[in-house]
XYZ file of C-alpha atoms in Angstrom:
746
model
C -126.275 -126.716 78.215
C -129.068 -125.662 75.937
C -128.056 -123.527 72.979
C -129.845 -120.361 71.946
C -133.410 -121.068 70.938
C -133.502 -124.432 72.718
C -135.321 -125.256 75.915
C -134.673 -128.184 78.255
C -137.853 -129.799 79.597
C -137.449 -131.901 82.747
C -139.913 -134.718 83.307
C -140.184 -138.093 85.011
C -138.737 -140.997 83.039
C -141.732 -143.122 84.029
C -144.109 -140.555 82.518
C -142.209 -140.609 79.213
C -142.268 -144.408 79.155
C -145.974 -144.506 79.961
C -146.876 -141.974 77.247
C -144.638 -143.665 74.676
C -146.090 -147.089 75.413
C -149.666 -145.817 75.202
C -148.894 -144.160 71.863
C -147.316 -147.374 70.605
C -150.233 -149.497 71.846
C -152.844 -147.267 70.209
C -150.863 -147.272 66.968
C -150.852 -151.077 66.907
C -154.525 -151.271 67.878
C -155.913 -148.712 65.450
C -153.413 -148.736 62.576
C -152.294 -152.333 62.315
C -153.948 -155.214 64.151
C -157.678 -154.507 64.472
C -160.202 -154.090 61.641
C -162.407 -151.035 61.193
C -166.027 -151.892 61.909
C -167.145 -149.968 58.811
C -165.276 -151.909 56.117
C -164.041 -154.834 58.234
C -160.491 -154.404 56.936
C -157.108 -153.881 58.546
C -154.916 -151.147 57.023
C -152.714 -153.621 55.130
C -155.776 -155.271 53.538
C -157.365 -151.931 52.669
C -154.174 -150.607 51.098
C -153.569 -153.773 49.096
C -157.087 -153.770 47.624
C -156.934 -150.052 46.846
C -153.563 -150.451 45.143
C -154.955 -153.255 42.955
C -157.869 -150.961 42.092
C -155.469 -148.135 41.198
C -153.341 -150.471 39.082
C -156.451 -151.478 37.163
C -156.214 -155.179 38.080
C -159.955 -155.710 37.709
C -161.869 -158.988 37.634
C -162.368 -158.755 33.857
C -158.733 -157.978 33.081
C -155.619 -160.202 33.001
C -153.910 -161.336 36.205
C -150.825 -159.426 37.364
C -147.814 -160.706 39.261
C -148.221 -160.538 43.035
C -144.670 -159.167 43.265
C -145.858 -156.094 41.338
C -148.857 -155.625 43.623
C -146.778 -156.071 46.786
C -144.014 -153.749 45.599
C -146.435 -151.025 44.548
C -148.383 -151.263 47.812
C -145.209 -151.130 49.884
C -143.780 -148.198 47.950
C -146.960 -146.118 48.009
C -148.991 -146.986 51.073
C -147.635 -149.668 53.444
C -143.872 -149.411 54.202
C -143.806 -152.335 56.637
C -142.182 -155.109 54.643
C -143.313 -157.310 51.799
C -144.121 -160.382 53.899
C -147.022 -158.715 55.724
C -148.506 -157.419 52.449
C -148.139 -160.721 50.607
C -149.456 -162.621 53.620
C -152.593 -160.451 53.664
C -152.985 -160.849 49.885
C -152.715 -164.644 50.131
C -155.283 -164.923 52.916
C -157.770 -162.755 51.002
C -157.512 -165.260 48.141
C -157.946 -168.453 50.189
C -161.449 -169.907 49.902
C -160.963 -172.025 53.029
C -160.105 -168.963 55.141
C -162.531 -166.334 53.843
C -166.280 -166.703 53.619
C -166.162 -164.465 50.528
C -162.621 -164.241 49.031
C -161.755 -160.716 47.917
C -158.843 -161.621 45.628
C -158.834 -164.013 42.671
C -155.529 -165.850 42.949
C -153.822 -167.650 40.077
C -151.137 -170.145 41.060
C -150.202 -171.805 44.338
C -151.878 -169.850 47.143
C -151.433 -172.551 49.791
C -153.722 -175.358 50.860
C -156.148 -176.165 53.646
C -153.573 -178.586 55.055
C -151.149 -175.794 55.896
C -148.954 -175.711 52.777
C -147.614 -172.201 52.235
C -148.175 -170.128 49.113
C -145.535 -169.986 46.408
C -143.195 -166.999 46.287
C -144.813 -163.778 45.085
C -142.728 -163.806 41.898
C -144.582 -166.944 40.782
C -148.178 -166.148 41.731
C -150.640 -163.780 40.088
C -153.817 -162.117 41.271
C -156.662 -159.801 40.383
C -159.740 -158.452 42.151
C -162.840 -160.559 42.562
C -165.998 -159.198 40.975
C -167.691 -158.694 44.347
C -164.652 -156.762 45.591
C -164.863 -154.380 42.681
C -168.635 -153.909 42.866
C -169.256 -153.986 46.621
C -165.936 -152.863 48.137
C -164.306 -150.393 45.727
C -167.203 -148.937 43.722
C -168.012 -145.208 43.964
C -164.495 -144.187 45.058
C -164.698 -141.547 42.312
C -167.833 -140.043 43.842
C -166.247 -138.509 46.959
C -167.894 -141.070 49.251
C -164.922 -141.429 51.648
C -162.136 -139.166 52.851
C -158.680 -139.502 51.369
C -155.669 -138.997 53.628
C -151.955 -138.507 52.868
C -149.819 -141.642 52.778
C -146.747 -142.140 54.971
C -144.594 -139.611 53.055
C -147.423 -137.326 51.859
C -146.705 -138.094 48.188
C -149.924 -140.047 47.580
C -153.496 -140.093 48.810
C -155.195 -143.200 50.183
C -158.775 -143.794 51.404
C -159.222 -143.759 55.164
C -161.853 -146.472 54.723
C -163.216 -148.362 51.719
C -166.874 -147.806 50.714
C -167.885 -151.397 51.456
C -171.590 -151.991 50.898
C -171.926 -155.095 53.113
C -170.782 -155.803 56.700
C -167.475 -157.377 55.642
C -166.451 -157.776 59.280
C -169.239 -160.367 59.610
C -169.012 -161.877 56.127
C -165.287 -162.641 56.272
C -164.675 -162.431 59.999
C -161.427 -161.146 61.452
C -158.454 -162.255 63.500
C -155.846 -159.999 65.055
C -153.622 -159.611 68.093
C -152.976 -156.077 69.307
C -151.412 -154.806 72.537
C -153.411 -156.099 75.475
C -156.353 -157.162 73.317
C -157.252 -159.462 70.444
C -160.117 -159.891 68.019
C -161.660 -163.122 66.769
C -164.808 -162.831 64.662
C -166.163 -165.853 62.773
C -167.264 -165.587 59.115
C -170.965 -165.545 58.240
C -173.120 -166.190 55.185
C -173.303 -163.198 52.812
C -176.969 -163.657 51.937
C -178.014 -163.944 55.580
C -175.939 -160.906 56.596
C -177.527 -158.825 53.821
C -180.976 -159.922 55.037
C -179.926 -158.886 58.547
C -178.940 -155.383 57.365
C -182.234 -155.020 55.500
C -184.129 -156.135 58.606
C -182.259 -153.536 60.687
C -183.040 -150.778 58.181
C -186.728 -151.700 58.434
C -186.632 -151.945 62.244
C -183.697 -150.215 64.018
C -184.968 -151.588 67.357
C -184.489 -155.209 66.287
C -183.261 -157.484 69.103
C -180.434 -160.004 69.063
C -182.912 -162.902 69.176
C -184.807 -161.494 66.175
C -181.532 -160.963 64.325
C -180.466 -164.555 65.002
C -183.672 -165.733 63.366
C -182.213 -164.198 60.179
C -178.497 -164.832 60.815
C -178.619 -168.092 62.815
C -174.871 -168.162 63.456
C -171.476 -168.387 61.786
C -171.047 -169.963 58.374
C -167.519 -171.302 58.126
C -166.014 -171.917 54.661
C -164.987 -175.387 55.869
C -168.575 -176.259 56.806
C -168.854 -178.352 59.952
C -171.491 -178.320 62.661
C -172.037 -175.766 65.443
C -173.344 -177.801 68.365
C -174.223 -175.169 70.996
C -177.069 -173.309 69.320
C -178.696 -172.331 72.627
C -175.557 -170.437 73.701
C -175.391 -168.297 70.551
C -177.852 -165.566 71.692
C -175.654 -164.741 74.697
C -172.512 -164.808 72.533
C -173.973 -162.513 69.875
C -175.454 -160.177 72.474
C -172.189 -159.606 74.353
C -169.715 -160.220 71.527
C -167.855 -162.770 73.663
C -168.084 -166.517 74.086
C -167.091 -169.897 72.738
C -168.646 -171.588 69.735
C -168.310 -175.380 69.786
C -167.602 -176.957 66.413
C -167.592 -180.494 65.097
C -166.483 -181.940 61.807
C -169.001 -183.690 59.589
C -168.674 -187.468 59.865
C -170.180 -190.213 57.717
C -170.136 -193.943 58.481
C -169.692 -196.134 55.404
C -170.164 -199.881 55.071
C -167.306 -201.785 53.429
C -166.774 -205.374 52.374
C -166.570 -208.056 55.037
C -169.186 -206.456 57.278
C -166.765 -203.777 58.477
C -167.399 -200.038 58.771
C -165.245 -196.974 58.299
C -165.506 -193.400 59.490
C -165.182 -190.764 56.762
C -164.634 -187.121 57.739
C -165.912 -184.888 54.927
C -165.841 -181.520 56.705
C -163.500 -180.300 59.430
C -163.881 -177.618 62.100
C -162.649 -174.192 60.973
C -160.027 -174.275 63.736
C -158.437 -177.413 62.247
C -157.297 -175.862 58.968
C -153.565 -175.735 58.419
C -151.094 -177.730 60.482
C -153.880 -178.911 62.798
C -155.001 -181.473 60.188
C -151.640 -183.187 60.564
C -151.938 -182.884 64.344
C -155.354 -184.547 64.188
C -153.879 -187.504 62.290
C -151.079 -187.768 64.876
C -153.620 -187.645 67.702
C -155.485 -190.582 66.170
C -152.194 -192.479 65.840
C -151.523 -191.719 69.504
C -154.910 -193.115 70.554
C -153.988 -196.389 68.900
C -150.403 -196.497 70.207
C -151.449 -195.787 73.795
C -154.207 -198.406 73.456
C -157.002 -195.923 74.188
C -158.752 -197.846 71.447
C -157.954 -201.042 69.603
C -160.781 -200.681 67.074
C -158.948 -198.392 64.628
C -157.051 -200.354 61.983
C -155.814 -197.573 59.685
C -156.202 -193.861 58.949
C -155.539 -192.131 55.646
C -155.900 -188.575 54.380
C -157.519 -188.792 50.945
C -158.279 -185.063 50.681
C -157.949 -183.382 47.286
C -159.056 -180.255 45.452
C -162.565 -181.689 45.483
C -162.698 -181.494 49.277
C -161.777 -183.066 52.600
C -161.857 -186.857 52.934
C -160.140 -188.423 55.936
C -160.843 -192.162 56.194
C -160.551 -194.166 59.435
C -160.781 -197.922 58.947
C -162.320 -199.919 61.823
C -162.132 -203.505 62.972
C -165.019 -205.816 62.244
C -167.652 -205.461 64.949
C -166.351 -202.081 66.155
C -168.895 -199.546 67.400
C -168.437 -196.687 64.906
C -170.622 -194.240 66.887
C -168.578 -194.870 70.003
C -165.327 -194.296 68.102
C -166.733 -191.007 66.768
C -167.405 -189.930 70.344
C -163.819 -190.846 71.246
C -162.560 -188.652 68.409
C -164.776 -185.784 69.599
C -163.429 -186.141 73.145
C -159.731 -186.704 72.450
C -158.973 -184.875 69.190
C -159.739 -181.575 67.461
C -162.599 -183.122 65.518
C -164.597 -181.234 68.134
C -163.105 -177.872 69.000
C -164.028 -174.420 70.242
C -163.842 -171.121 68.374
C -163.286 -168.261 70.794
C -165.443 -165.281 69.804
C -164.342 -161.753 70.669
C -166.056 -159.226 68.398
C -163.558 -156.426 68.905
C -163.162 -153.760 66.231
C -162.257 -150.107 65.843
C -165.401 -147.975 66.024
C -165.238 -144.165 65.988
C -161.471 -144.334 66.387
C -161.346 -146.589 69.438
C -161.483 -150.342 70.047
C -164.861 -151.663 71.165
C -166.401 -155.091 71.725
C -169.800 -155.221 70.053
C -172.717 -157.585 69.636
C -174.087 -158.449 66.218
C -176.853 -155.819 66.231
C -174.401 -153.050 67.117
C -172.026 -154.133 64.348
C -174.878 -154.025 61.832
C -175.981 -150.646 63.243
C -172.509 -149.222 62.592
C -172.566 -150.651 59.082
C -176.022 -149.280 58.334
C -174.986 -145.816 59.538
C -171.916 -146.083 57.328
C -174.101 -147.004 54.335
C -176.266 -143.923 54.915
C -173.138 -141.746 55.119
C -171.800 -143.234 51.895
C -175.138 -142.799 50.146
C -175.484 -139.197 51.339
C -172.045 -138.275 49.981
C -172.571 -140.275 46.776
C -175.942 -138.769 45.883
C -174.818 -135.287 46.909
C -171.910 -135.594 44.467
C -174.183 -136.986 41.746
C -176.756 -134.241 42.364
C -174.141 -131.493 42.037
C -172.872 -133.022 38.805
C -176.395 -133.246 37.389
C -177.109 -129.650 38.370
C -173.967 -128.609 36.534
C -175.151 -130.572 33.509
C -178.598 -128.969 33.847
C -177.061 -125.534 33.865
C -174.999 -126.261 30.744
C -177.869 -127.964 28.930
C -180.239 -125.067 29.628
C -177.596 -122.660 28.373
C -177.106 -124.621 25.162
C -180.852 -124.888 24.553
C -181.213 -121.153 25.121
C -178.231 -120.538 22.841
C -179.853 -122.530 20.044
C -182.771 -120.095 20.081
C -180.451 -117.103 19.513
C -177.725 -118.880 17.577
C -177.627 -116.229 14.836
C -176.981 -113.501 17.411
C -174.262 -115.571 19.106
C -172.546 -116.135 15.743
C -172.746 -112.385 15.097
C -171.145 -111.736 18.506
C -168.355 -114.200 17.832
C -167.654 -112.741 14.353
C -167.658 -109.210 15.680
C -165.459 -109.879 18.774
C -161.719 -109.268 18.740
C -160.962 -112.098 21.264
C -162.654 -114.812 23.298
C -162.577 -112.714 26.437
C -164.632 -109.998 24.743
C -167.148 -112.540 23.434
C -167.502 -114.210 26.833
C -168.052 -110.852 28.572
C -170.904 -110.167 26.163
C -172.497 -113.585 26.765
C -172.237 -113.324 30.566
C -172.762 -109.654 31.322
C -174.136 -108.216 28.042
C -171.038 -106.048 27.475
C -171.137 -104.988 23.797
C -168.297 -102.465 23.759
C -165.814 -103.144 20.966
C -167.982 -105.723 19.224
C -169.170 -105.023 15.665
C -172.876 -105.711 15.138
C -174.854 -105.629 11.901
C -177.601 -103.540 13.484
C -178.545 -101.604 16.564
C -181.241 -104.193 17.298
C -178.627 -106.952 17.427
C -176.494 -104.874 19.772
C -179.475 -104.154 22.015
C -180.464 -107.821 22.106
C -176.884 -108.834 22.865
C -176.725 -106.411 25.783
C -179.606 -108.313 27.377
C -177.833 -111.712 27.349
C -177.143 -113.162 30.775
C -175.549 -116.611 30.467
C -173.639 -118.019 33.408
C -169.877 -118.515 33.315
C -170.274 -122.268 32.846
C -172.928 -121.805 30.137
C -170.808 -119.271 28.288
C -167.808 -121.609 28.337
C -169.952 -124.466 26.986
C -171.342 -122.221 24.225
C -167.887 -121.100 23.163
C -166.706 -124.739 23.095
C -169.799 -126.003 21.252
C -169.214 -127.600 17.854
C -171.265 -126.595 14.839
C -172.799 -130.064 14.327
C -174.717 -129.495 17.550
C -176.920 -127.109 15.530
C -178.387 -130.018 13.534
C -182.043 -130.486 14.331
C -181.674 -134.049 15.607
C -178.827 -132.986 17.867
C -180.982 -130.255 19.349
C -183.768 -132.774 19.968
C -181.273 -135.130 21.644
C -180.085 -132.253 23.824
C -183.648 -131.496 24.905
C -184.255 -135.195 25.621
C -181.032 -135.422 27.613
C -182.084 -132.343 29.567
C -185.366 -134.017 30.466
C -183.484 -137.071 31.707
C -181.179 -134.844 33.741
C -184.184 -133.228 35.395
C -185.558 -136.676 36.273
C -182.252 -137.702 37.817
C -182.102 -134.473 39.795
C -185.603 -135.109 41.076
C -184.630 -138.684 42.059
C -181.431 -137.601 43.824
C -183.244 -134.837 45.701
C -185.887 -137.351 46.744
C -183.243 -139.796 48.043
C -181.375 -137.071 49.904
C -184.547 -135.531 51.273
C -185.910 -138.664 52.960
C -184.114 -141.295 55.036
C -186.846 -143.788 54.172
C -186.280 -143.194 50.443
C -182.532 -143.604 50.889
C -183.120 -146.828 52.853
C -185.240 -148.172 49.968
C -182.431 -147.470 47.511
C -179.855 -149.097 49.788
C -182.034 -152.160 50.319
C -182.529 -152.475 46.555
C -178.735 -152.428 46.032
C -178.262 -155.023 48.793
C -180.828 -157.340 47.199
C -178.970 -157.113 43.882
C -175.707 -158.050 45.600
C -177.402 -160.960 47.360
C -178.922 -162.229 44.119
C -175.580 -162.175 42.318
C -173.074 -163.220 44.999
C -174.864 -165.094 47.803
C -174.050 -168.784 48.268
C -175.831 -171.553 50.204
C -174.988 -172.003 53.886
C -172.283 -174.585 54.612
C -172.309 -174.803 58.419
C -175.171 -176.508 60.256
C -176.398 -174.906 63.506
C -177.896 -177.280 66.066
C -177.858 -178.478 69.657
C -175.939 -181.714 70.067
C -175.525 -183.978 73.053
C -172.227 -184.166 74.866
C -170.006 -186.813 73.311
C -169.809 -189.791 75.676
C -167.227 -192.448 74.969
C -167.956 -195.830 76.501
C -164.520 -197.239 77.044
C -164.164 -200.953 76.600
C -162.800 -202.705 79.622
C -159.413 -203.895 78.503
C -158.056 -207.070 80.053
C -155.302 -206.250 82.523
C -151.853 -207.389 81.403
C -148.483 -207.354 83.189
C -146.286 -204.324 82.432
C -143.042 -202.874 83.764
C -142.878 -199.209 84.753
C -139.525 -197.485 84.206
C -138.496 -194.124 85.678
C -135.252 -192.511 84.531
C -133.063 -190.138 86.493
C -134.923 -187.122 85.099
C -138.326 -188.288 86.350
C -139.690 -189.459 82.979
C -141.903 -192.555 83.164
C -143.068 -195.090 80.598
C -144.272 -198.681 80.612
C -143.066 -201.694 78.643
C -144.104 -205.215 77.922
C -142.303 -207.526 80.438
C -140.711 -209.475 77.588
C -139.205 -206.273 76.199
C -137.899 -205.384 79.653
C -136.319 -208.807 80.167
C -134.695 -208.626 76.767
C -133.125 -205.243 77.622
C -132.886 -205.696 81.395
C -129.230 -204.776 81.797
C -129.565 -201.522 79.854
C -132.910 -200.728 81.497
C -131.539 -201.129 85.037
C -128.449 -199.076 84.192
C -130.359 -196.193 82.600
C -133.324 -195.956 85.000
C -133.739 -195.198 88.685
C -136.692 -197.496 89.237
C -138.242 -200.516 87.533
C -141.599 -201.636 88.958
C -143.594 -204.686 87.819
C -147.376 -204.204 87.971
C -150.599 -204.652 86.018
C -151.827 -202.320 83.278
C -154.937 -201.364 85.285
C -153.062 -200.810 88.540
C -152.533 -197.663 90.560
C -149.032 -196.723 91.681
C -148.074 -195.205 95.026
C -145.232 -192.686 94.709
C -143.708 -192.139 98.155
C -141.582 -188.983 98.504
C -139.041 -187.909 101.140
C -141.501 -185.297 102.464
C -143.808 -188.093 103.666
C -146.356 -187.578 100.880
C -147.882 -190.263 98.682
C -149.039 -189.473 95.112
C -151.337 -191.853 93.257
C -150.761 -192.459 89.539
C -153.016 -194.496 87.252
C -151.073 -196.844 85.018
C -153.467 -195.973 82.173
C -152.002 -192.456 82.260
C -148.471 -193.765 81.775
C -147.590 -194.067 78.062
C -147.007 -197.594 76.832
C -144.405 -197.922 74.116
C -141.059 -199.065 72.902
C -137.893 -199.474 74.933
C -136.241 -196.311 73.583
C -139.323 -194.081 73.925
C -138.731 -191.070 76.139
C -141.956 -191.203 78.161
C -143.480 -188.225 79.970
C -142.550 -186.349 83.183
C -144.204 -187.981 86.159
C -145.331 -184.591 87.466
C -147.564 -184.307 84.360
C -149.805 -187.114 85.629
C -149.802 -186.471 89.389
C -149.258 -183.706 91.933
C -145.586 -184.541 92.478
C -143.336 -181.460 92.541
C -139.719 -182.134 91.647
C -138.661 -178.757 93.036
C -139.229 -179.541 96.718
C -139.545 -183.326 97.065
C -137.793 -186.458 95.841
C -139.300 -189.848 95.058
C -138.123 -192.523 97.503
C -139.807 -195.491 95.844
C -142.824 -196.558 93.795
C -145.067 -199.444 94.867
C -148.120 -200.850 93.059
C -151.244 -200.472 95.185
C -152.405 -203.994 94.353
C -149.160 -205.372 95.802
C -149.403 -203.598 99.160
C -153.171 -203.397 99.739
C -153.222 -206.398 102.140
C -149.635 -206.177 103.393
C -147.581 -204.194 105.843
C -145.565 -201.253 104.491
C -142.393 -200.331 106.381
C -141.302 -196.681 106.712
C -137.818 -195.527 107.780
C -136.814 -191.870 108.233
C -133.361 -190.306 108.482
C -133.973 -189.607 112.175
C -134.346 -193.427 112.548
C -138.081 -193.313 113.162
C -139.664 -196.547 111.937
C -143.122 -198.058 111.747
C -145.309 -200.418 109.724
C -148.611 -199.317 108.151
C -151.325 -201.549 106.751
C -151.328 -201.054 102.972
C -155.119 -200.703 102.837
C -154.727 -197.210 104.295
C -153.249 -196.075 100.974
C -156.271 -197.201 98.938
C -157.766 -193.699 98.821
C -159.518 -191.571 96.200
C -157.312 -188.535 96.725
C -154.458 -188.102 94.290
C -152.182 -186.939 97.119
C -152.218 -187.876 100.789
C -149.838 -187.868 103.780
C -148.208 -191.311 103.920
C -146.500 -190.765 107.274
C -145.858 -188.123 109.889
C -142.350 -186.675 110.115
C -140.715 -184.533 112.765
C -139.425 -181.095 111.821
C -136.345 -181.391 109.640
C -136.756 -185.135 109.179
C -136.984 -186.825 105.773
C -138.300 -190.190 104.640
C -135.424 -192.532 103.716
C -136.861 -195.930 102.807
C -140.281 -197.493 102.082
C -140.993 -201.113 101.255
C -143.082 -204.209 101.881
C -142.399 -206.025 105.141
C -143.502 -209.532 106.157
C -142.560 -211.945 108.923
C -139.452 -213.165 107.084
C -137.921 -209.801 106.095
C -135.335 -207.860 108.070
C -134.425 -204.185 108.180
C -130.790 -203.031 108.072
C -130.008 -199.429 109.025
C -126.662 -197.687 108.456
C -125.798 -194.415 110.187
C -123.497 -191.785 108.726
C -120.870 -192.914 111.302
C -120.906 -196.446 109.850
C -122.936 -198.082 112.633
C -125.122 -200.933 111.388
C -128.201 -202.402 113.054
C -130.205 -205.320 111.688
C -133.614 -206.023 113.207
C -136.521 -208.315 112.326
C -139.459 -206.664 110.590
C -141.755 -208.608 112.900
C -140.408 -206.518 115.848
C -141.521 -203.255 114.258
C -144.937 -202.179 115.565
C -147.830 -201.453 113.177
C -149.278 -197.958 113.454
C -151.573 -195.624 111.567
C -150.140 -193.597 108.707
C -150.617 -190.413 110.737
C -148.369 -191.683 113.564
C -144.746 -190.627 114.036
C -143.418 -194.169 114.660
C -140.811 -195.533 117.089
C -137.030 -195.256 117.243
C -135.205 -197.869 115.212
C -131.489 -197.224 115.997
C -130.132 -195.317 118.934
C -127.778 -192.615 117.608
C -125.539 -189.949 119.096
C -126.212 -186.236 118.755
C -125.956 -185.015 115.157
C -125.943 -188.547 113.788
C -128.513 -189.657 111.181
C -129.254 -192.642 108.994
C -127.398 -192.717 105.724
C -129.148 -195.756 104.232
C -131.673 -198.494 104.998
C -132.449 -201.815 103.324
C -135.488 -204.085 103.583
C -134.087 -207.588 102.969
C -135.556 -210.954 102.123
C -133.727 -214.153 103.093
C -132.824 -214.994 99.489
C -131.081 -211.659 98.893
C -127.509 -211.005 100.099
C -126.429 -207.497 99.098
C -123.155 -206.026 100.297
C -121.947 -202.470 100.822
C -118.605 -200.837 101.493
C -118.082 -199.108 104.828
C -114.776 -197.871 106.279
C -112.891 -199.522 103.444
C -114.376 -202.934 104.224
C -117.122 -204.937 102.526
C -120.173 -205.544 104.689
C -122.550 -208.369 103.713
C -125.879 -207.189 105.094
C -127.535 -210.601 105.536
C -124.609 -211.776 107.689
C -125.105 -209.061 110.295
C -126.394 -210.400 113.606
C -130.062 -209.629 114.232
C -130.278 -207.245 117.156
C -132.944 -205.482 119.138
C -134.729 -202.331 118.162
C -133.574 -199.099 119.816
C -129.981 -200.262 120.291
C -126.695 -198.792 119.080
C -125.795 -201.529 116.608
C -122.237 -202.478 115.621
C -119.414 -200.396 114.175
C -117.967 -201.412 110.804
């Protein structure tokens, strides 16, 4: 029961869950995972930079331990664990991740090859100069709102007063609830030119903007190869940018060539460099190419250098195309320009992002120059009061000497109240009663030091007053005209570009699709092995013969074929799946292989493989089919030479399953065994040949409920035996009978 003052609210559990989940999702979207379009920063990045600013870790001051920065940020602004703060700090210092790093790191901050940063107790950091001048400047001028931190003991900026579109310069990556953002980095100088162009022409189109900002500029360089698709991507904010690494072909001694990769796609940084090396190894091991002799990663602090040595006479251009097709040397960067705008997530094109930034710059400038104007007007008021006071300084001294306290003197200066003040003459008292200084002027006069009465000091005061009036006029002009404010903003942007812009690293072009002309490899004999779990691999026949006993014991099937053959996988559902031997990995005896359902349409959940036959071995021969219902037939093997990966190999009655498939010639016999231990041996020549879509004819006559348990297709030189009813039955010694008979009991 509810106690006094309490009220029980009844509601649907589903409604509570829905509201709670929406609140959680919006919290993740807005306050954690997605950047703000205005400053291009996530909350953890913004708080870390602001904390460094508050701690005074400027670009021209000594480095400070990252542990101090992380601890201070976590204690004041971001109570979500040190790993997220340090991770954000590390990324902002990595030149291969950020187009314009915001933190100057000292120590091990990780590498492009995926090595992690050292622990925060070992590394040090400070702000970069551009961060201080373009991201954190003017915070003391009331340009952004400050909000309470998580426990309302500190104030933090709701957004940083960033002067450039950081969301484009450094890009962004983030996964929220039900949405994700992926924005590539761009060149600072080009982005600044784009903002200036927008300020000059707010109706600028995406195509016109791309003439200024041609596309992304990744810190790893590389080549964007789908230039013609960029307008659609930057218009909608969605799409895929195709990237290639930069490749050079060098001549070496002996007339050979080698491929040298000097720039990698942005998507390859980290562990993907190691994966690329493994992919090249795999191409060699699986004999996709035999032209690669060696690969080595010679990268250093100077840059990327991955060297691929080629055989003499190898076609280097063709090998490059193979690498583009089969490895991450050519990759795609998924673009989704999603950011928080006006408090909600929105996918935007490049012009809209710049529009938001330009509007933000005007808001910052309005607040900045309003603050500066108010300060200058206060200075003007004080300066005018001091200048006026210098003209009547003798009277003011008389007032101060005749007053009993400061309150009395101030009342005289502000309101002309002379009561209680001793004056030397009535004229002085009358003149004093006419004084009308403001409160601020009176305070300044009372605090003024005597040396200010020196002639040169008075002249300096008058000169300073003139300068104050000029600044007031300038600030009023900027605030009074949007065009004037735009000119000031553009001038600031040009200064930033001149000091911090760097040359473009990524080339934007249209490139042809990589076409690899595969050399026709000479077909060689191989042995396909399939284990009990459905994993397949191929071996050299000599390796198989050397390990034959173990191979036969550990595998369900061993099939001899050629390396360029196609294999027919017959399943108990009557289906045939075609597998190219080139898709089967070639390797060592103890290699695991790959699941067969990875290279064909076979489904292990509802069908079982009966046997595997090479297409070249059955193309001109008869293939014998036996089902559990004792339906048999022969099919010409040429019917299985089809282009489809899956086809019906035979027709089965409802509930029937395929039991045995094999080659049949004039000298082979078929032995069938029923589940009641009846055996029937017939000549394969007596089995009629039919189309693969036919049901077949009856092989053994069986009683109701009886079915075949096993079937063997035998050659004359093979004499297998089985156990039935406690007795050994040698199959080749069974008398050859007629089809559609009962057979003999064993």
